[in-house]
Amino acid sequence: MKIIYNPIFGNELLQIVNRIAKDKPNASVKFALELEESILNIPIFPFKYKPSSYFDDKNVRDITYKNIQ
Protein backbone atom coordinates (compact mmCIF):
# COMPACT_ATOMS: atom_id res chain seq x y z
CA MET A 1 0.00 0.00 0.00
CA LYS A 2 1.25 3.45 -0.88
CA ILE A 3 0.29 6.63 0.96
CA ILE A 4 0.52 9.69 -1.28
CA TYR A 5 0.88 13.13 0.28
CA ASN A 6 0.19 15.70 -2.39
CA PRO A 7 0.91 19.44 -2.12
CA ILE A 8 -2.78 20.29 -1.79
CA PHE A 9 -3.07 18.03 1.27
CA GLY A 10 0.01 19.63 2.83
CA ASN A 11 -1.22 23.17 2.21
CA GLU A 12 -4.73 22.49 3.47
CA LEU A 13 -3.47 20.66 6.55
CA LEU A 14 -1.18 23.57 7.37
CA GLN A 15 -4.09 26.01 7.05
CA ILE A 16 -6.25 23.85 9.34
CA VAL A 17 -3.50 23.48 11.94
CA ASN A 18 -2.77 27.22 11.86
CA ARG A 19 -6.44 28.06 12.27
CA ILE A 20 -6.79 25.73 15.26
CA ALA A 21 -3.57 27.13 16.74
CA LYS A 22 -4.99 30.67 16.86
CA ASP A 23 -7.40 29.61 19.61
CA LYS A 24 -5.85 26.41 20.95
CA PRO A 25 -2.16 25.89 20.16
CA ASN A 26 -1.94 22.60 22.07
CA ALA A 27 -5.02 21.25 20.31
CA SER A 28 -3.49 22.02 16.92
CA VAL A 29 -0.38 20.00 17.74
CA LYS A 30 -2.49 17.15 19.10
CA PHE A 31 -4.65 17.16 15.97
CA ALA A 32 -1.63 17.05 13.64
CA LEU A 33 0.03 14.23 15.60
CA GLU A 34 -3.14 12.14 15.81
CA LEU A 35 -3.82 12.60 12.11
CA GLU A 36 -0.26 11.59 11.25
CA GLU A 37 -0.62 8.49 13.44
CA SER A 38 -3.89 7.58 11.71
CA ILE A 39 -2.26 7.94 8.31
CA LEU A 40 0.75 5.85 9.30
CA ASN A 41 -1.58 3.09 10.54
CA ILE A 42 -3.42 2.78 7.23
CA PRO A 43 -1.09 0.05 5.89
CA ILE A 44 -1.61 -1.92 9.11
CA PHE A 45 -5.40 -1.47 9.21
CA PRO A 46 -6.37 -0.70 5.59
CA PHE A 47 -10.10 -1.25 6.08
CA LYS A 48 -10.45 0.69 9.33
CA TYR A 49 -11.98 3.64 7.49
CA LYS A 50 -14.92 3.68 5.12
CA PRO A 51 -14.47 4.03 1.35
CA SER A 52 -14.26 7.64 0.25
CA SER A 53 -17.43 9.44 -0.66
CA TYR A 54 -15.34 11.79 -2.83
CA PHE A 55 -13.74 9.22 -5.13
CA ASP A 56 -15.21 6.41 -7.18
CA ASP A 57 -12.51 4.03 -5.97
CA LYS A 58 -13.10 1.55 -3.16
CA ASN A 59 -9.38 1.67 -2.32
CA VAL A 60 -9.51 5.37 -1.40
CA ARG A 61 -10.60 5.88 2.20
CA ASP A 62 -11.91 8.83 4.22
CA ILE A 63 -10.32 9.34 7.62
CA THR A 64 -12.57 10.93 10.19
CA TYR A 65 -11.33 12.80 13.25
CA LYS A 66 -13.74 12.83 16.16
CA ASN A 67 -16.66 12.32 13.76
CA ILE A 68 -15.50 15.17 11.50
CA GLN A 69 -14.72 14.26 7.93
PDB file of N, CA and C in Angstrom:
ATOM      1  N   MET A   1       0.854  -1.173   0.000  1.00  0.00           N
ATOM      2  CA  MET A   1       0.000   0.000   0.000  1.00  0.00           C
ATOM      3  C   MET A   1       0.896   1.231   0.000  1.00  0.00           C
ATOM      4  N   LYS A   2       0.467   2.228  -0.754  1.00  0.00           N
ATOM      5  CA  LYS A   2       1.248   3.449  -0.876  1.00  0.00           C
ATOM      6  C   LYS A   2       0.405   4.638  -0.419  1.00  0.00           C
ATOM      7  N   ILE A   3       0.938   5.411   0.492  1.00  0.00           N
ATOM      8  CA  ILE A   3       0.287   6.635   0.960  1.00  0.00           C
ATOM      9  C   ILE A   3       0.894   7.788   0.168  1.00  0.00           C
ATOM     10  N   ILE A   4       0.039   8.573  -0.466  1.00  0.00           N
ATOM     11  CA  ILE A   4       0.516   9.692  -1.282  1.00  0.00           C
ATOM     12  C   ILE A   4       0.125  11.004  -0.601  1.00  0.00           C
ATOM     13  N   TYR A   5       1.118  11.792  -0.259  1.00  0.00           N
ATOM     14  CA  TYR A   5       0.884  13.130   0.278  1.00  0.00           C
ATOM     15  C   TYR A   5       1.072  14.098  -0.886  1.00  0.00           C
ATOM     16  N   ASN A   6       0.010  14.747  -1.312  1.00  0.00           N
ATOM     17  CA  ASN A   6       0.188  15.703  -2.395  1.00  0.00           C
ATOM     18  C   ASN A   6       0.268  17.119  -1.826  1.00  0.00           C
ATOM     19  N   PRO A   7       0.752  18.060  -2.626  1.00  0.00           N
ATOM     20  CA  PRO A   7       0.909  19.436  -2.123  1.00  0.00           C
ATOM     21  C   PRO A   7      -0.392  20.059  -1.622  1.00  0.00           C
ATOM     22  N   ILE A   8      -1.505  19.733  -2.236  1.00  0.00           N
ATOM     23  CA  ILE A   8      -2.782  20.288  -1.789  1.00  0.00           C
ATOM     24  C   ILE A   8      -3.078  19.833  -0.370  1.00  0.00           C
ATOM     25  N   PHE A   9      -2.867  18.543  -0.083  1.00  0.00           N
ATOM     26  CA  PHE A   9      -3.070  18.027   1.266  1.00  0.00           C
ATOM     27  C   PHE A   9      -2.196  18.790   2.255  1.00  0.00           C
ATOM     28  N   GLY A  10      -0.919  18.933   1.938  1.00  0.00           N
ATOM     29  CA  GLY A  10       0.007  19.628   2.834  1.00  0.00           C
ATOM     30  C   GLY A  10      -0.410  21.057   3.108  1.00  0.00           C
ATOM     31  N   ASN A  11      -0.803  21.769   2.058  1.00  0.00           N
ATOM     32  CA  ASN A  11      -1.220  23.168   2.213  1.00  0.00           C
ATOM     33  C   ASN A  11      -2.499  23.285   3.034  1.00  0.00           C
ATOM     34  N   GLU A  12      -3.465  22.423   2.737  1.00  0.00           N
ATOM     35  CA  GLU A  12      -4.731  22.492   3.471  1.00  0.00           C
ATOM     36  C   GLU A  12      -4.559  22.079   4.927  1.00  0.00           C
ATOM     37  N   LEU A  13      -3.737  21.074   5.171  1.00  0.00           N
ATOM     38  CA  LEU A  13      -3.473  20.664   6.549  1.00  0.00           C
ATOM     39  C   LEU A  13      -2.805  21.796   7.326  1.00  0.00           C
ATOM     40  N   LEU A  14      -1.851  22.450   6.710  1.00  0.00           N
ATOM     41  CA  LEU A  14      -1.180  23.572   7.372  1.00  0.00           C
ATOM     42  C   LEU A  14      -2.170  24.687   7.699  1.00  0.00           C
ATOM     43  N   GLN A  15      -3.075  24.981   6.787  1.00  0.00           N
ATOM     44  CA  GLN A  15      -4.091  26.006   7.046  1.00  0.00           C
ATOM     45  C   GLN A  15      -4.993  25.599   8.213  1.00  0.00           C
ATOM     46  N   ILE A  16      -5.384  24.340   8.252  1.00  0.00           N
ATOM     47  CA  ILE A  16      -6.247  23.854   9.338  1.00  0.00           C
ATOM     48  C   ILE A  16      -5.523  23.944  10.672  1.00  0.00           C
ATOM     49  N   VAL A  17      -4.289  23.469  10.699  1.00  0.00           N
ATOM     50  CA  VAL A  17      -3.502  23.485  11.938  1.00  0.00           C
ATOM     51  C   VAL A  17      -3.286  24.919  12.408  1.00  0.00           C
ATOM     52  N   ASN A  18      -2.971  25.816  11.499  1.00  0.00           N
ATOM     53  CA  ASN A  18      -2.767  27.222  11.862  1.00  0.00           C
ATOM     54  C   ASN A  18      -4.047  27.855  12.400  1.00  0.00           C
ATOM     55  N   ARG A  19      -5.170  27.499  11.802  1.00  0.00           N
ATOM     56  CA  ARG A  19      -6.442  28.064  12.274  1.00  0.00           C
ATOM     57  C   ARG A  19      -6.763  27.560  13.684  1.00  0.00           C
ATOM     58  N   ILE A  20      -6.561  26.278  13.916  1.00  0.00           N
ATOM     59  CA  ILE A  20      -6.789  25.727  15.260  1.00  0.00           C
ATOM     60  C   ILE A  20      -5.841  26.384  16.262  1.00  0.00           C
ATOM     61  N   ALA A  21      -4.595  26.585  15.848  1.00  0.00           N
ATOM     62  CA  ALA A  21      -3.568  27.134  16.742  1.00  0.00           C
ATOM     63  C   ALA A  21      -3.887  28.547  17.219  1.00  0.00           C
ATOM     64  N   LYS A  22      -4.645  29.298  16.442  1.00  0.00           N
ATOM     65  CA  LYS A  22      -4.992  30.665  16.858  1.00  0.00           C
ATOM     66  C   LYS A  22      -5.737  30.670  18.191  1.00  0.00           C
ATOM     67  N   ASP A  23      -6.611  29.684  18.377  1.00  0.00           N
ATOM     68  CA  ASP A  23      -7.400  29.608  19.613  1.00  0.00           C
ATOM     69  C   ASP A  23      -6.825  28.610  20.610  1.00  0.00           C
ATOM     70  N   LYS A  24      -6.316  27.500  20.079  1.00  0.00           N
ATOM     71  CA  LYS A  24      -5.854  26.408  20.945  1.00  0.00           C
ATOM     72  C   LYS A  24      -4.569  25.792  20.388  1.00  0.00           C
ATOM     73  N   PRO A  25      -3.430  26.388  20.701  1.00  0.00           N
ATOM     74  CA  PRO A  25      -2.157  25.886  20.162  1.00  0.00           C
ATOM     75  C   PRO A  25      -1.894  24.416  20.480  1.00  0.00           C
ATOM     76  N   ASN A  26      -2.178  23.999  21.702  1.00  0.00           N
ATOM     77  CA  ASN A  26      -1.935  22.597  22.069  1.00  0.00           C
ATOM     78  C   ASN A  26      -2.847  21.652  21.293  1.00  0.00           C
ATOM     79  N   ALA A  27      -4.079  22.077  21.062  1.00  0.00           N
ATOM     80  CA  ALA A  27      -5.019  21.249  20.309  1.00  0.00           C
ATOM     81  C   ALA A  27      -4.565  21.088  18.864  1.00  0.00           C
ATOM     82  N   SER A  28      -3.953  22.117  18.303  1.00  0.00           N
ATOM     83  CA  SER A  28      -3.492  22.019  16.919  1.00  0.00           C
ATOM     84  C   SER A  28      -2.363  21.000  16.787  1.00  0.00           C
ATOM     85  N   VAL A  29      -1.469  20.978  17.750  1.00  0.00           N
ATOM     86  CA  VAL A  29      -0.378  19.999  17.742  1.00  0.00           C
ATOM     87  C   VAL A  29      -0.941  18.596  17.921  1.00  0.00           C
ATOM     88  N   LYS A  30      -1.873  18.449  18.855  1.00  0.00           N
ATOM     89  CA  LYS A  30      -2.492  17.147  19.096  1.00  0.00           C
ATOM     90  C   LYS A  30      -3.201  16.643  17.842  1.00  0.00           C
ATOM     91  N   PHE A  31      -3.953  17.525  17.193  1.00  0.00           N
ATOM     92  CA  PHE A  31      -4.651  17.156  15.969  1.00  0.00           C
ATOM     93  C   PHE A  31      -3.668  16.662  14.908  1.00  0.00           C
ATOM     94  N   ALA A  32      -2.608  17.414  14.669  1.00  0.00           N
ATOM     95  CA  ALA A  32      -1.635  17.047  13.643  1.00  0.00           C
ATOM     96  C   ALA A  32      -0.979  15.705  13.960  1.00  0.00           C
ATOM     97  N   LEU A  33      -0.615  15.487  15.214  1.00  0.00           N
ATOM     98  CA  LEU A  33       0.031  14.230  15.596  1.00  0.00           C
ATOM     99  C   LEU A  33      -0.921  13.040  15.474  1.00  0.00           C
ATOM    100  N   GLU A  34      -2.168  13.229  15.900  1.00  0.00           N
ATOM    101  CA  GLU A  34      -3.142  12.138  15.815  1.00  0.00           C
ATOM    102  C   GLU A  34      -3.486  11.818  14.362  1.00  0.00           C
ATOM    103  N   LEU A  35      -3.560  12.836  13.530  1.00  0.00           N
ATOM    104  CA  LEU A  35      -3.822  12.599  12.110  1.00  0.00           C
ATOM    105  C   LEU A  35      -2.652  11.851  11.473  1.00  0.00           C
ATOM    106  N   GLU A  36      -1.437  12.268  11.790  1.00  0.00           N
ATOM    107  CA  GLU A  36      -0.258  11.587  11.254  1.00  0.00           C
ATOM    108  C   GLU A  36      -0.243  10.121  11.691  1.00  0.00           C
ATOM    109  N   GLU A  37      -0.569   9.867  12.945  1.00  0.00           N
ATOM    110  CA  GLU A  37      -0.620   8.493  13.444  1.00  0.00           C
ATOM    111  C   GLU A  37      -1.673   7.675  12.699  1.00  0.00           C
ATOM    112  N   SER A  38      -2.832   8.266  12.456  1.00  0.00           N
ATOM    113  CA  SER A  38      -3.893   7.579  11.714  1.00  0.00           C
ATOM    114  C   SER A  38      -3.426   7.232  10.304  1.00  0.00           C
ATOM    115  N   ILE A  39      -2.755   8.174   9.669  1.00  0.00           N
ATOM    116  CA  ILE A  39      -2.264   7.943   8.306  1.00  0.00           C
ATOM    117  C   ILE A  39      -1.214   6.839   8.291  1.00  0.00           C
ATOM    118  N   LEU A  40      -0.303   6.862   9.248  1.00  0.00           N
ATOM    119  CA  LEU A  40       0.747   5.847   9.297  1.00  0.00           C
ATOM    120  C   LEU A  40       0.199   4.454   9.592  1.00  0.00           C
ATOM    121  N   ASN A  41      -0.966   4.384  10.230  1.00  0.00           N
ATOM    122  CA  ASN A  41      -1.584   3.094  10.542  1.00  0.00           C
ATOM    123  C   ASN A  41      -2.407   2.514   9.395  1.00  0.00           C
ATOM    124  N   ILE A  42      -2.618   3.274   8.346  1.00  0.00           N
ATOM    125  CA  ILE A  42      -3.421   2.780   7.229  1.00  0.00           C
ATOM    126  C   ILE A  42      -2.876   1.465   6.654  1.00  0.00           C
ATOM    127  N   PRO A  43      -1.577   1.336   6.420  1.00  0.00           N
ATOM    128  CA  PRO A  43      -1.093   0.052   5.889  1.00  0.00           C
ATOM    129  C   PRO A  43      -1.337  -1.130   6.841  1.00  0.00           C
ATOM    130  N   ILE A  44      -1.393  -0.858   8.127  1.00  0.00           N
ATOM    131  CA  ILE A  44      -1.610  -1.920   9.112  1.00  0.00           C
ATOM    132  C   ILE A  44      -3.089  -2.293   9.185  1.00  0.00           C
ATOM    133  N   PHE A  45      -3.949  -1.276   9.134  1.00  0.00           N
ATOM    134  CA  PHE A  45      -5.402  -1.473   9.207  1.00  0.00           C
ATOM    135  C   PHE A  45      -6.066  -0.815   7.989  1.00  0.00           C
ATOM    136  N   PRO A  46      -5.890  -1.378   6.797  1.00  0.00           N
ATOM    137  CA  PRO A  46      -6.366  -0.697   5.586  1.00  0.00           C
ATOM    138  C   PRO A  46      -7.878  -0.537   5.477  1.00  0.00           C
ATOM    139  N   PHE A  47      -8.641  -1.336   6.191  1.00  0.00           N
ATOM    140  CA  PHE A  47     -10.097  -1.247   6.083  1.00  0.00           C
ATOM    141  C   PHE A  47     -10.744  -0.621   7.315  1.00  0.00           C
ATOM    142  N   LYS A  48      -9.928   0.047   8.131  1.00  0.00           N
ATOM    143  CA  LYS A  48     -10.451   0.694   9.333  1.00  0.00           C
ATOM    144  C   LYS A  48     -11.421   1.826   8.980  1.00  0.00           C
ATOM    145  N   TYR A  49     -11.161   2.503   7.894  1.00  0.00           N
ATOM    146  CA  TYR A  49     -11.979   3.644   7.492  1.00  0.00           C
ATOM    147  C   TYR A  49     -12.861   3.278   6.312  1.00  0.00           C
ATOM    148  N   LYS A  50     -13.965   3.978   6.179  1.00  0.00           N
ATOM    149  CA  LYS A  50     -14.924   3.675   5.119  1.00  0.00           C
ATOM    150  C   LYS A  50     -14.397   4.172   3.767  1.00  0.00           C
ATOM    151  N   PRO A  51     -14.859   3.549   2.683  1.00  0.00           N
ATOM    152  CA  PRO A  51     -14.468   4.026   1.350  1.00  0.00           C
ATOM    153  C   PRO A  51     -14.859   5.493   1.172  1.00  0.00           C
ATOM    154  N   SER A  52     -14.053   6.203   0.433  1.00  0.00           N
ATOM    155  CA  SER A  52     -14.264   7.636   0.249  1.00  0.00           C
ATOM    156  C   SER A  52     -15.573   7.937  -0.460  1.00  0.00           C
ATOM    157  N   SER A  53     -16.229   8.971   0.004  1.00  0.00           N
ATOM    158  CA  SER A  53     -17.434   9.442  -0.663  1.00  0.00           C
ATOM    159  C   SER A  53     -17.090  10.461  -1.751  1.00  0.00           C
ATOM    160  N   TYR A  54     -15.796  10.800  -1.863  1.00  0.00           N
ATOM    161  CA  TYR A  54     -15.343  11.790  -2.831  1.00  0.00           C
ATOM    162  C   TYR A  54     -14.752  11.171  -4.086  1.00  0.00           C
ATOM    163  N   PHE A  55     -14.380   9.899  -4.010  1.00  0.00           N
ATOM    164  CA  PHE A  55     -13.740   9.223  -5.128  1.00  0.00           C
ATOM    165  C   PHE A  55     -14.504   7.949  -5.475  1.00  0.00           C
ATOM    166  N   ASP A  56     -14.557   7.644  -6.736  1.00  0.00           N
ATOM    167  CA  ASP A  56     -15.215   6.414  -7.177  1.00  0.00           C
ATOM    168  C   ASP A  56     -14.165   5.305  -7.230  1.00  0.00           C
ATOM    169  N   ASP A  57     -13.563   5.038  -6.079  1.00  0.00           N
ATOM    170  CA  ASP A  57     -12.513   4.027  -5.970  1.00  0.00           C
ATOM    171  C   ASP A  57     -12.585   3.444  -4.563  1.00  0.00           C
ATOM    172  N   LYS A  58     -12.926   2.168  -4.478  1.00  0.00           N
ATOM    173  CA  LYS A  58     -13.097   1.547  -3.165  1.00  0.00           C
ATOM    174  C   LYS A  58     -11.803   1.474  -2.368  1.00  0.00           C
ATOM    175  N   ASN A  59     -10.664   1.707  -3.017  1.00  0.00           N
ATOM    176  CA  ASN A  59      -9.384   1.671  -2.319  1.00  0.00           C
ATOM    177  C   ASN A  59      -9.010   3.001  -1.683  1.00  0.00           C
ATOM    178  N   VAL A  60      -9.741   4.054  -2.005  1.00  0.00           N
ATOM    179  CA  VAL A  60      -9.511   5.366  -1.404  1.00  0.00           C
ATOM    180  C   VAL A  60     -10.424   5.482  -0.194  1.00  0.00           C
ATOM    181  N   ARG A  61      -9.852   5.842   0.943  1.00  0.00           N
ATOM    182  CA  ARG A  61     -10.602   5.882   2.202  1.00  0.00           C
ATOM    183  C   ARG A  61     -10.671   7.292   2.759  1.00  0.00           C
ATOM    184  N   ASP A  62     -11.753   7.565   3.495  1.00  0.00           N
ATOM    185  CA  ASP A  62     -11.910   8.827   4.221  1.00  0.00           C
ATOM    186  C   ASP A  62     -11.552   8.594   5.684  1.00  0.00           C
ATOM    187  N   ILE A  63     -10.660   9.404   6.199  1.00  0.00           N
ATOM    188  CA  ILE A  63     -10.317   9.343   7.620  1.00  0.00           C
ATOM    189  C   ILE A  63     -11.163  10.383   8.332  1.00  0.00           C
ATOM    190  N   THR A  64     -11.809   9.979   9.399  1.00  0.00           N
ATOM    191  CA  THR A  64     -12.566  10.933  10.194  1.00  0.00           C
ATOM    192  C   THR A  64     -11.821  11.193  11.503  1.00  0.00           C
ATOM    193  N   TYR A  65     -11.951  12.409  11.985  1.00  0.00           N
ATOM    194  CA  TYR A  65     -11.329  12.804  13.246  1.00  0.00           C
ATOM    195  C   TYR A  65     -12.434  13.272  14.167  1.00  0.00           C
ATOM    196  N   LYS A  66     -12.691  12.503  15.197  1.00  0.00           N
ATOM    197  CA  LYS A  66     -13.745  12.829  16.161  1.00  0.00           C
ATOM    198  C   LYS A  66     -15.060  13.139  15.449  1.00  0.00           C
ATOM    199  N   ASN A  67     -15.430  12.239  14.545  1.00  0.00           N
ATOM    200  CA  ASN A  67     -16.659  12.316  13.759  1.00  0.00           C
ATOM    201  C   ASN A  67     -16.720  13.511  12.819  1.00  0.00           C
ATOM    202  N   ILE A  68     -15.566  14.079  12.484  1.00  0.00           N
ATOM    203  CA  ILE A  68     -15.502  15.167  11.505  1.00  0.00           C
ATOM    204  C   ILE A  68     -14.759  14.631  10.295  1.00  0.00           C
ATOM    205  N   GLN A  69     -15.347  14.796   9.130  1.00  0.00           N
ATOM    206  CA  GLN A  69     -14.723  14.261   7.927  1.00  0.00           C
ATOM    207  C   GLN A  69     -13.994  15.337   7.191  1.00  0.00           C
TER     208      GLN A  69
END
